[in-house]
């Protein structure tokens, strides 16, 4: 009987070990969608984007091909969404033609080391898509304009570069147009300055 009890205990322990070695089955029951779309966790890019969170004063400078640059003042609120996986930026600008708004979302894929962003605004119905060509270097975000359903159109290719100053109080975002010869021309610059929180009431 003692030998039979040991045999039963061994079988039971083997079953527990086998179950522990196959966590995927229980996970599949909890999240059946994971088989088709595996989950991914935030990475180094998200850590960088977290520093953008907050309220900002914005100065937008547009550089036309001819004539003097024009400046527009605005504000921006940035926050991480979807459990810290994406940064959402809400812009508001007040100009001579009234108020315009814009929304940007950017994410980072640790598997590829690249960023992808989308931009929409109240000026047009076109959505702007951008993606990194090179892996994130830990210092700046470089994105290239992309066209869905084909290559970038002539005259519409662009590159944006986003950098932080040393004290993390200023973001500089520059957009360059790229012509057919590969030459770059500065089109727009956004300078975001972190707002100083109001002093506590005495």
PDB file of C-alpha atoms in Angstrom:
ATOM      1  CA  UNK A   1       0.000   0.000   0.000  1.00  0.00           C
ATOM      2  CA  UNK A   2       2.902   2.353   0.832  1.00  0.00           C
ATOM      3  CA  UNK A   3       4.414   1.719  -2.634  1.00  0.00           C
ATOM      4  CA  UNK A   4       1.021   2.407  -4.222  1.00  0.00           C
ATOM      5  CA  UNK A   5       0.754   5.708  -2.332  1.00  0.00           C
ATOM      6  CA  UNK A   6       4.223   6.769  -3.500  1.00  0.00           C
ATOM      7  CA  UNK A   7       3.288   5.924  -7.081  1.00  0.00           C
ATOM      8  CA  UNK A   8       0.105   7.982  -6.832  1.00  0.00           C
ATOM      9  CA  UNK A   9       2.037  10.937  -5.361  1.00  0.00           C
ATOM     10  CA  UNK A  10       4.649  10.729  -8.131  1.00  0.00           C
ATOM     11  CA  UNK A  11       1.977  10.777 -10.830  1.00  0.00           C
ATOM     12  CA  UNK A  12       0.300  13.768  -9.192  1.00  0.00           C
ATOM     13  CA  UNK A  13       3.582  15.688  -8.960  1.00  0.00           C
ATOM     14  CA  UNK A  14       4.362  14.898 -12.582  1.00  0.00           C
ATOM     15  CA  UNK A  15       1.004  16.323 -13.582  1.00  0.00           C
ATOM     16  CA  UNK A  16       1.668  19.514 -11.630  1.00  0.00           C
ATOM     17  CA  UNK A  17       5.121  19.873 -13.236  1.00  0.00           C
ATOM     18  CA  UNK A  18       3.728  19.364 -16.727  1.00  0.00           C
ATOM     19  CA  UNK A  19       1.043  21.949 -16.118  1.00  0.00           C
ATOM     20  CA  UNK A  20       3.637  24.418 -14.835  1.00  0.00           C
ATOM     21  CA  UNK A  21       5.719  23.891 -17.972  1.00  0.00           C
ATOM     22  CA  UNK A  22       2.747  24.738 -20.221  1.00  0.00           C
ATOM     23  CA  UNK A  23       1.548  28.180 -19.089  1.00  0.00           C
ATOM     24  CA  UNK A  24       0.480  28.969 -22.625  1.00  0.00           C
ATOM     25  CA  UNK A  25      -2.715  26.939 -22.392  1.00  0.00           C
ATOM     26  CA  UNK A  26      -4.065  28.855 -19.422  1.00  0.00           C
ATOM     27  CA  UNK A  27      -2.873  32.129 -20.941  1.00  0.00           C
ATOM     28  CA  UNK A  28      -4.673  31.288 -24.177  1.00  0.00           C
ATOM     29  CA  UNK A  29      -7.901  30.870 -22.264  1.00  0.00           C
ATOM     30  CA  UNK A  30      -7.424  34.246 -20.594  1.00  0.00           C
ATOM     31  CA  UNK A  31      -6.456  36.005 -23.835  1.00  0.00           C
ATOM     32  CA  UNK A  32      -7.348  33.938 -26.927  1.00  0.00           C
ATOM     33  CA  UNK A  33      -6.483  36.916 -29.166  1.00  0.00           C
ATOM     34  CA  UNK A  34      -2.815  36.565 -28.163  1.00  0.00           C
ATOM     35  CA  UNK A  35      -2.410  33.622 -30.563  1.00  0.00           C
ATOM     36  CA  UNK A  36      -3.206  35.912 -33.477  1.00  0.00           C
ATOM     37  CA  UNK A  37      -1.807  39.157 -32.062  1.00  0.00           C
ATOM     38  CA  UNK A  38       0.870  38.429 -29.416  1.00  0.00           C
ATOM     39  CA  UNK A  39       1.123  40.973 -26.627  1.00  0.00           C
ATOM     40  CA  UNK A  40       4.184  43.229 -26.429  1.00  0.00           C
ATOM     41  CA  UNK A  41       5.534  45.268 -23.548  1.00  0.00           C
ATOM     42  CA  UNK A  42       6.803  48.877 -23.598  1.00  0.00           C
ATOM     43  CA  UNK A  43      10.514  49.320 -24.255  1.00  0.00           C
ATOM     44  CA  UNK A  44      13.252  51.952 -24.396  1.00  0.00           C
ATOM     45  CA  UNK A  45      11.239  54.121 -26.764  1.00  0.00           C
ATOM     46  CA  UNK A  46       8.360  54.356 -24.318  1.00  0.00           C
ATOM     47  CA  UNK A  47      10.781  55.379 -21.563  1.00  0.00           C
ATOM     48  CA  UNK A  48      11.914  58.233 -23.799  1.00  0.00           C
ATOM     49  CA  UNK A  49       8.343  59.239 -24.674  1.00  0.00           C
ATOM     50  CA  UNK A  50       7.355  59.343 -20.995  1.00  0.00           C
ATOM     51  CA  UNK A  51       9.564  62.427 -20.631  1.00  0.00           C
ATOM     52  CA  UNK A  52       7.261  64.293 -23.045  1.00  0.00           C
ATOM     53  CA  UNK A  53       4.261  64.002 -20.723  1.00  0.00           C
ATOM     54  CA  UNK A  54       2.906  67.302 -19.440  1.00  0.00           C
ATOM     55  CA  UNK A  55       1.655  70.716 -20.539  1.00  0.00           C
ATOM     56  CA  UNK A  56       3.694  72.807 -22.958  1.00  0.00           C
ATOM     57  CA  UNK A  57       3.746  76.266 -24.536  1.00  0.00           C
ATOM     58  CA  UNK A  58       4.389  75.988 -28.267  1.00  0.00           C
ATOM     59  CA  UNK A  59       5.922  78.304 -30.853  1.00  0.00           C
ATOM     60  CA  UNK A  60       5.376  77.117 -34.431  1.00  0.00           C
ATOM     61  CA  UNK A  61       7.544  78.664 -37.152  1.00  0.00           C
ATOM     62  CA  UNK A  62       6.616  78.008 -40.779  1.00  0.00           C
ATOM     63  CA  UNK A  63       9.315  78.562 -43.402  1.00  0.00           C
ATOM     64  CA  UNK A  64       7.862  79.205 -46.895  1.00  0.00           C
ATOM     65  CA  UNK A  65       9.963  78.796 -50.031  1.00  0.00           C
ATOM     66  CA  UNK A  66       9.942  82.560 -50.442  1.00  0.00           C
ATOM     67  CA  UNK A  67       9.295  85.331 -47.985  1.00  0.00           C
ATOM     68  CA  UNK A  68       9.745  85.635 -44.267  1.00  0.00           C
ATOM     69  CA  UNK A  69       8.958  82.855 -41.755  1.00  0.00           C
ATOM     70  CA  UNK A  70       5.702  83.158 -39.826  1.00  0.00           C
ATOM     71  CA  UNK A  71       5.239  82.345 -36.148  1.00  0.00           C
ATOM     72  CA  UNK A  72       2.137  81.063 -34.362  1.00  0.00           C
ATOM     73  CA  UNK A  73       1.696  80.522 -30.638  1.00  0.00           C
ATOM     74  CA  UNK A  74      -0.081  77.517 -29.199  1.00  0.00           C
ATOM     75  CA  UNK A  75      -0.341  74.973 -26.423  1.00  0.00           C
ATOM     76  CA  UNK A  76       0.115  71.223 -26.169  1.00  0.00           C
ATOM     77  CA  UNK A  77      -0.876  68.562 -23.659  1.00  0.00           C
ATOM     78  CA  UNK A  78       0.858  65.189 -23.870  1.00  0.00           C
ATOM     79  CA  UNK A  79       0.055  61.954 -22.067  1.00  0.00           C
ATOM     80  CA  UNK A  80       0.787  58.241 -22.286  1.00  0.00           C
ATOM     81  CA  UNK A  81      -2.181  56.075 -23.285  1.00  0.00           C
ATOM     82  CA  UNK A  82      -2.999  52.356 -23.570  1.00  0.00           C
ATOM     83  CA  UNK A  83      -1.045  51.257 -20.495  1.00  0.00           C
ATOM     84  CA  UNK A  84       1.990  53.350 -21.349  1.00  0.00           C
ATOM     85  CA  UNK A  85       2.437  52.090 -24.900  1.00  0.00           C
ATOM     86  CA  UNK A  86       1.721  55.279 -26.887  1.00  0.00           C
ATOM     87  CA  UNK A  87       2.166  59.034 -26.479  1.00  0.00           C
ATOM     88  CA  UNK A  88      -0.800  61.206 -27.439  1.00  0.00           C
ATOM     89  CA  UNK A  89      -0.259  64.908 -28.130  1.00  0.00           C
ATOM     90  CA  UNK A  90      -3.107  67.438 -28.352  1.00  0.00           C
ATOM     91  CA  UNK A  91      -2.164  70.776 -29.964  1.00  0.00           C
ATOM     92  CA  UNK A  92      -4.144  74.029 -30.151  1.00  0.00           C
ATOM     93  CA  UNK A  93      -2.976  77.056 -32.158  1.00  0.00           C
ATOM     94  CA  UNK A  94      -4.573  80.500 -32.330  1.00  0.00           C
ATOM     95  CA  UNK A  95      -3.808  82.338 -35.580  1.00  0.00           C
ATOM     96  CA  UNK A  96      -5.174  85.056 -37.845  1.00  0.00           C
ATOM     97  CA  UNK A  97      -7.489  82.510 -39.492  1.00  0.00           C
ATOM     98  CA  UNK A  98      -8.912  81.264 -36.210  1.00  0.00           C
ATOM     99  CA  UNK A  99      -8.109  78.329 -33.962  1.00  0.00           C
ATOM    100  CA  UNK A 100      -6.686  75.099 -35.347  1.00  0.00           C
ATOM    101  CA  UNK A 101      -6.216  71.814 -33.521  1.00  0.00           C
ATOM    102  CA  UNK A 102      -4.076  68.761 -34.123  1.00  0.00           C
ATOM    103  CA  UNK A 103      -3.614  65.313 -32.613  1.00  0.00           C
ATOM    104  CA  UNK A 104      -0.510  63.183 -32.803  1.00  0.00           C
ATOM    105  CA  UNK A 105       0.057  59.626 -31.628  1.00  0.00           C
ATOM    106  CA  UNK A 106       3.409  57.878 -31.610  1.00  0.00           C
ATOM    107  CA  UNK A 107       4.468  54.413 -30.538  1.00  0.00           C
ATOM    108  CA  UNK A 108       7.644  52.342 -30.385  1.00  0.00           C
ATOM    109  CA  UNK A 109       8.137  48.676 -31.285  1.00  0.00           C
ATOM    110  CA  UNK A 110      10.903  47.122 -29.154  1.00  0.00           C
ATOM    111  CA  UNK A 111      11.172  44.232 -31.623  1.00  0.00           C
ATOM    112  CA  UNK A 112      12.299  46.523 -34.453  1.00  0.00           C
ATOM    113  CA  UNK A 113      13.626  49.477 -32.454  1.00  0.00           C
ATOM    114  CA  UNK A 114      11.546  51.869 -34.572  1.00  0.00           C
ATOM    115  CA  UNK A 115       8.885  54.518 -33.982  1.00  0.00           C
ATOM    116  CA  UNK A 116       5.632  54.947 -35.924  1.00  0.00           C
ATOM    117  CA  UNK A 117       3.430  58.045 -35.741  1.00  0.00           C
ATOM    118  CA  UNK A 118       0.150  59.360 -37.121  1.00  0.00           C
ATOM    119  CA  UNK A 119      -1.014  62.988 -37.258  1.00  0.00           C
ATOM    120  CA  UNK A 120      -4.436  64.520 -37.911  1.00  0.00           C
ATOM    121  CA  UNK A 121      -5.563  68.134 -37.666  1.00  0.00           C
ATOM    122  CA  UNK A 122      -8.448  70.505 -38.323  1.00  0.00           C
ATOM    123  CA  UNK A 123      -6.808  71.968 -41.439  1.00  0.00           C
ATOM    124  CA  UNK A 124      -7.226  68.950 -43.710  1.00  0.00           C
ATOM    125  CA  UNK A 125      -8.743  65.478 -44.059  1.00  0.00           C
ATOM    126  CA  UNK A 126      -5.434  63.831 -44.936  1.00  0.00           C
ATOM    127  CA  UNK A 127      -3.754  61.648 -42.313  1.00  0.00           C
ATOM    128  CA  UNK A 128       0.019  61.867 -42.026  1.00  0.00           C
ATOM    129  CA  UNK A 129       1.998  58.685 -41.317  1.00  0.00           C
ATOM    130  CA  UNK A 130       5.664  58.588 -40.382  1.00  0.00           C
ATOM    131  CA  UNK A 131       8.097  55.854 -39.384  1.00  0.00           C
ATOM    132  CA  UNK A 132      11.736  55.443 -38.438  1.00  0.00           C
ATOM    133  CA  UNK A 133      14.152  54.136 -41.038  1.00  0.00           C
ATOM    134  CA  UNK A 134      16.889  53.510 -38.475  1.00  0.00           C
ATOM    135  CA  UNK A 135      16.797  52.041 -34.980  1.00  0.00           C
ATOM    136  CA  UNK A 136      16.326  54.383 -32.019  1.00  0.00           C
ATOM    137  CA  UNK A 137      19.665  55.754 -30.784  1.00  0.00           C
ATOM    138  CA  UNK A 138      18.330  56.723 -27.357  1.00  0.00           C
ATOM    139  CA  UNK A 139      18.757  60.459 -28.022  1.00  0.00           C
ATOM    140  CA  UNK A 140      16.336  61.603 -30.729  1.00  0.00           C
ATOM    141  CA  UNK A 141      13.372  60.491 -32.833  1.00  0.00           C
ATOM    142  CA  UNK A 142      13.842  60.609 -36.614  1.00  0.00           C
ATOM    143  CA  UNK A 143      10.784  59.852 -38.746  1.00  0.00           C
ATOM    144  CA  UNK A 144      10.279  59.660 -42.514  1.00  0.00           C
ATOM    145  CA  UNK A 145       6.940  60.496 -44.138  1.00  0.00           C
ATOM    146  CA  UNK A 146       5.190  57.408 -45.531  1.00  0.00           C
ATOM    147  CA  UNK A 147       2.421  56.975 -48.104  1.00  0.00           C
ATOM    148  CA  UNK A 148      -0.011  54.094 -47.698  1.00  0.00           C
ATOM    149  CA  UNK A 149      -0.387  51.936 -50.788  1.00  0.00           C
ATOM    150  CA  UNK A 150       2.874  52.960 -52.403  1.00  0.00           C
ATOM    151  CA  UNK A 151       6.097  54.905 -52.148  1.00  0.00           C
ATOM    152  CA  UNK A 152       6.326  58.507 -51.093  1.00  0.00           C
ATOM    153  CA  UNK A 153       5.168  60.952 -53.752  1.00  0.00           C
ATOM    154  CA  UNK A 154       7.644  63.335 -55.357  1.00  0.00           C
ATOM    155  CA  UNK A 155       7.724  66.633 -53.522  1.00  0.00           C
ATOM    156  CA  UNK A 156       5.929  65.255 -50.458  1.00  0.00           C
ATOM    157  CA  UNK A 157       8.788  63.325 -48.892  1.00  0.00           C
ATOM    158  CA  UNK A 158       9.711  64.710 -45.516  1.00  0.00           C
ATOM    159  CA  UNK A 159      11.782  63.979 -42.451  1.00  0.00           C
ATOM    160  CA  UNK A 160      11.081  65.059 -38.889  1.00  0.00           C
ATOM    161  CA  UNK A 161      13.583  65.101 -36.044  1.00  0.00           C
ATOM    162  CA  UNK A 162      12.596  65.497 -32.399  1.00  0.00           C
ATOM    163  CA  UNK A 163      15.167  66.263 -29.709  1.00  0.00           C
ATOM    164  CA  UNK A 164      15.155  67.154 -26.007  1.00  0.00           C
ATOM    165  CA  UNK A 165      17.423  69.683 -24.335  1.00  0.00           C
ATOM    166  CA  UNK A 166      19.622  68.607 -21.434  1.00  0.00           C
ATOM    167  CA  UNK A 167      17.273  69.775 -18.681  1.00  0.00           C
ATOM    168  CA  UNK A 168      14.220  68.177 -20.316  1.00  0.00           C
ATOM    169  CA  UNK A 169      12.341  71.489 -20.390  1.00  0.00           C
ATOM    170  CA  UNK A 170      12.401  72.133 -24.147  1.00  0.00           C
ATOM    171  CA  UNK A 171      11.455  69.914 -27.093  1.00  0.00           C
ATOM    172  CA  UNK A 172      12.539  70.924 -30.601  1.00  0.00           C
ATOM    173  CA  UNK A 173      10.688  69.352 -33.505  1.00  0.00           C
ATOM    174  CA  UNK A 174      11.945  70.132 -37.027  1.00  0.00           C
ATOM    175  CA  UNK A 175      10.349  69.049 -40.287  1.00  0.00           C
ATOM    176  CA  UNK A 176      12.359  69.081 -43.516  1.00  0.00           C
ATOM    177  CA  UNK A 177      11.047  68.558 -47.033  1.00  0.00           C
ATOM    178  CA  UNK A 178      13.225  66.287 -49.168  1.00  0.00           C
ATOM    179  CA  UNK A 179      13.361  67.034 -52.893  1.00  0.00           C
ATOM    180  CA  UNK A 180      14.062  64.606 -55.731  1.00  0.00           C
ATOM    181  CA  UNK A 181      17.813  65.258 -55.420  1.00  0.00           C
ATOM    182  CA  UNK A 182      17.792  64.392 -51.732  1.00  0.00           C
ATOM    183  CA  UNK A 183      18.277  67.984 -50.601  1.00  0.00           C
ATOM    184  CA  UNK A 184      16.536  69.005 -47.384  1.00  0.00           C
ATOM    185  CA  UNK A 185      14.682  72.270 -46.781  1.00  0.00           C
ATOM    186  CA  UNK A 186      13.416  73.335 -43.368  1.00  0.00           C
ATOM    187  CA  UNK A 187       9.634  73.682 -43.582  1.00  0.00           C
ATOM    188  CA  UNK A 188       8.454  73.890 -39.997  1.00  0.00           C
ATOM    189  CA  UNK A 189       9.864  74.083 -36.505  1.00  0.00           C
ATOM    190  CA  UNK A 190       7.996  73.523 -33.262  1.00  0.00           C
ATOM    191  CA  UNK A 191       9.590  74.594 -29.995  1.00  0.00           C
ATOM    192  CA  UNK A 192       7.781  73.252 -26.935  1.00  0.00           C
ATOM    193  CA  UNK A 193       8.621  74.789 -23.566  1.00  0.00           C
ATOM    194  CA  UNK A 194       7.409  73.019 -20.463  1.00  0.00           C
ATOM    195  CA  UNK A 195       4.891  75.091 -18.530  1.00  0.00           C
ATOM    196  CA  UNK A 196       5.848  76.042 -15.012  1.00  0.00           C
ATOM    197  CA  UNK A 197       3.213  74.755 -12.567  1.00  0.00           C
ATOM    198  CA  UNK A 198       1.518  77.497 -10.553  1.00  0.00           C
ATOM    199  CA  UNK A 199       2.927  78.153  -7.111  1.00  0.00           C
ATOM    200  CA  UNK A 200       0.861  76.646  -4.285  1.00  0.00           C
ATOM    201  CA  UNK A 201      -1.460  79.060  -2.520  1.00  0.00           C
ATOM    202  CA  UNK A 202      -0.107  80.402   0.766  1.00  0.00           C
TER     203      UNK A 202
END
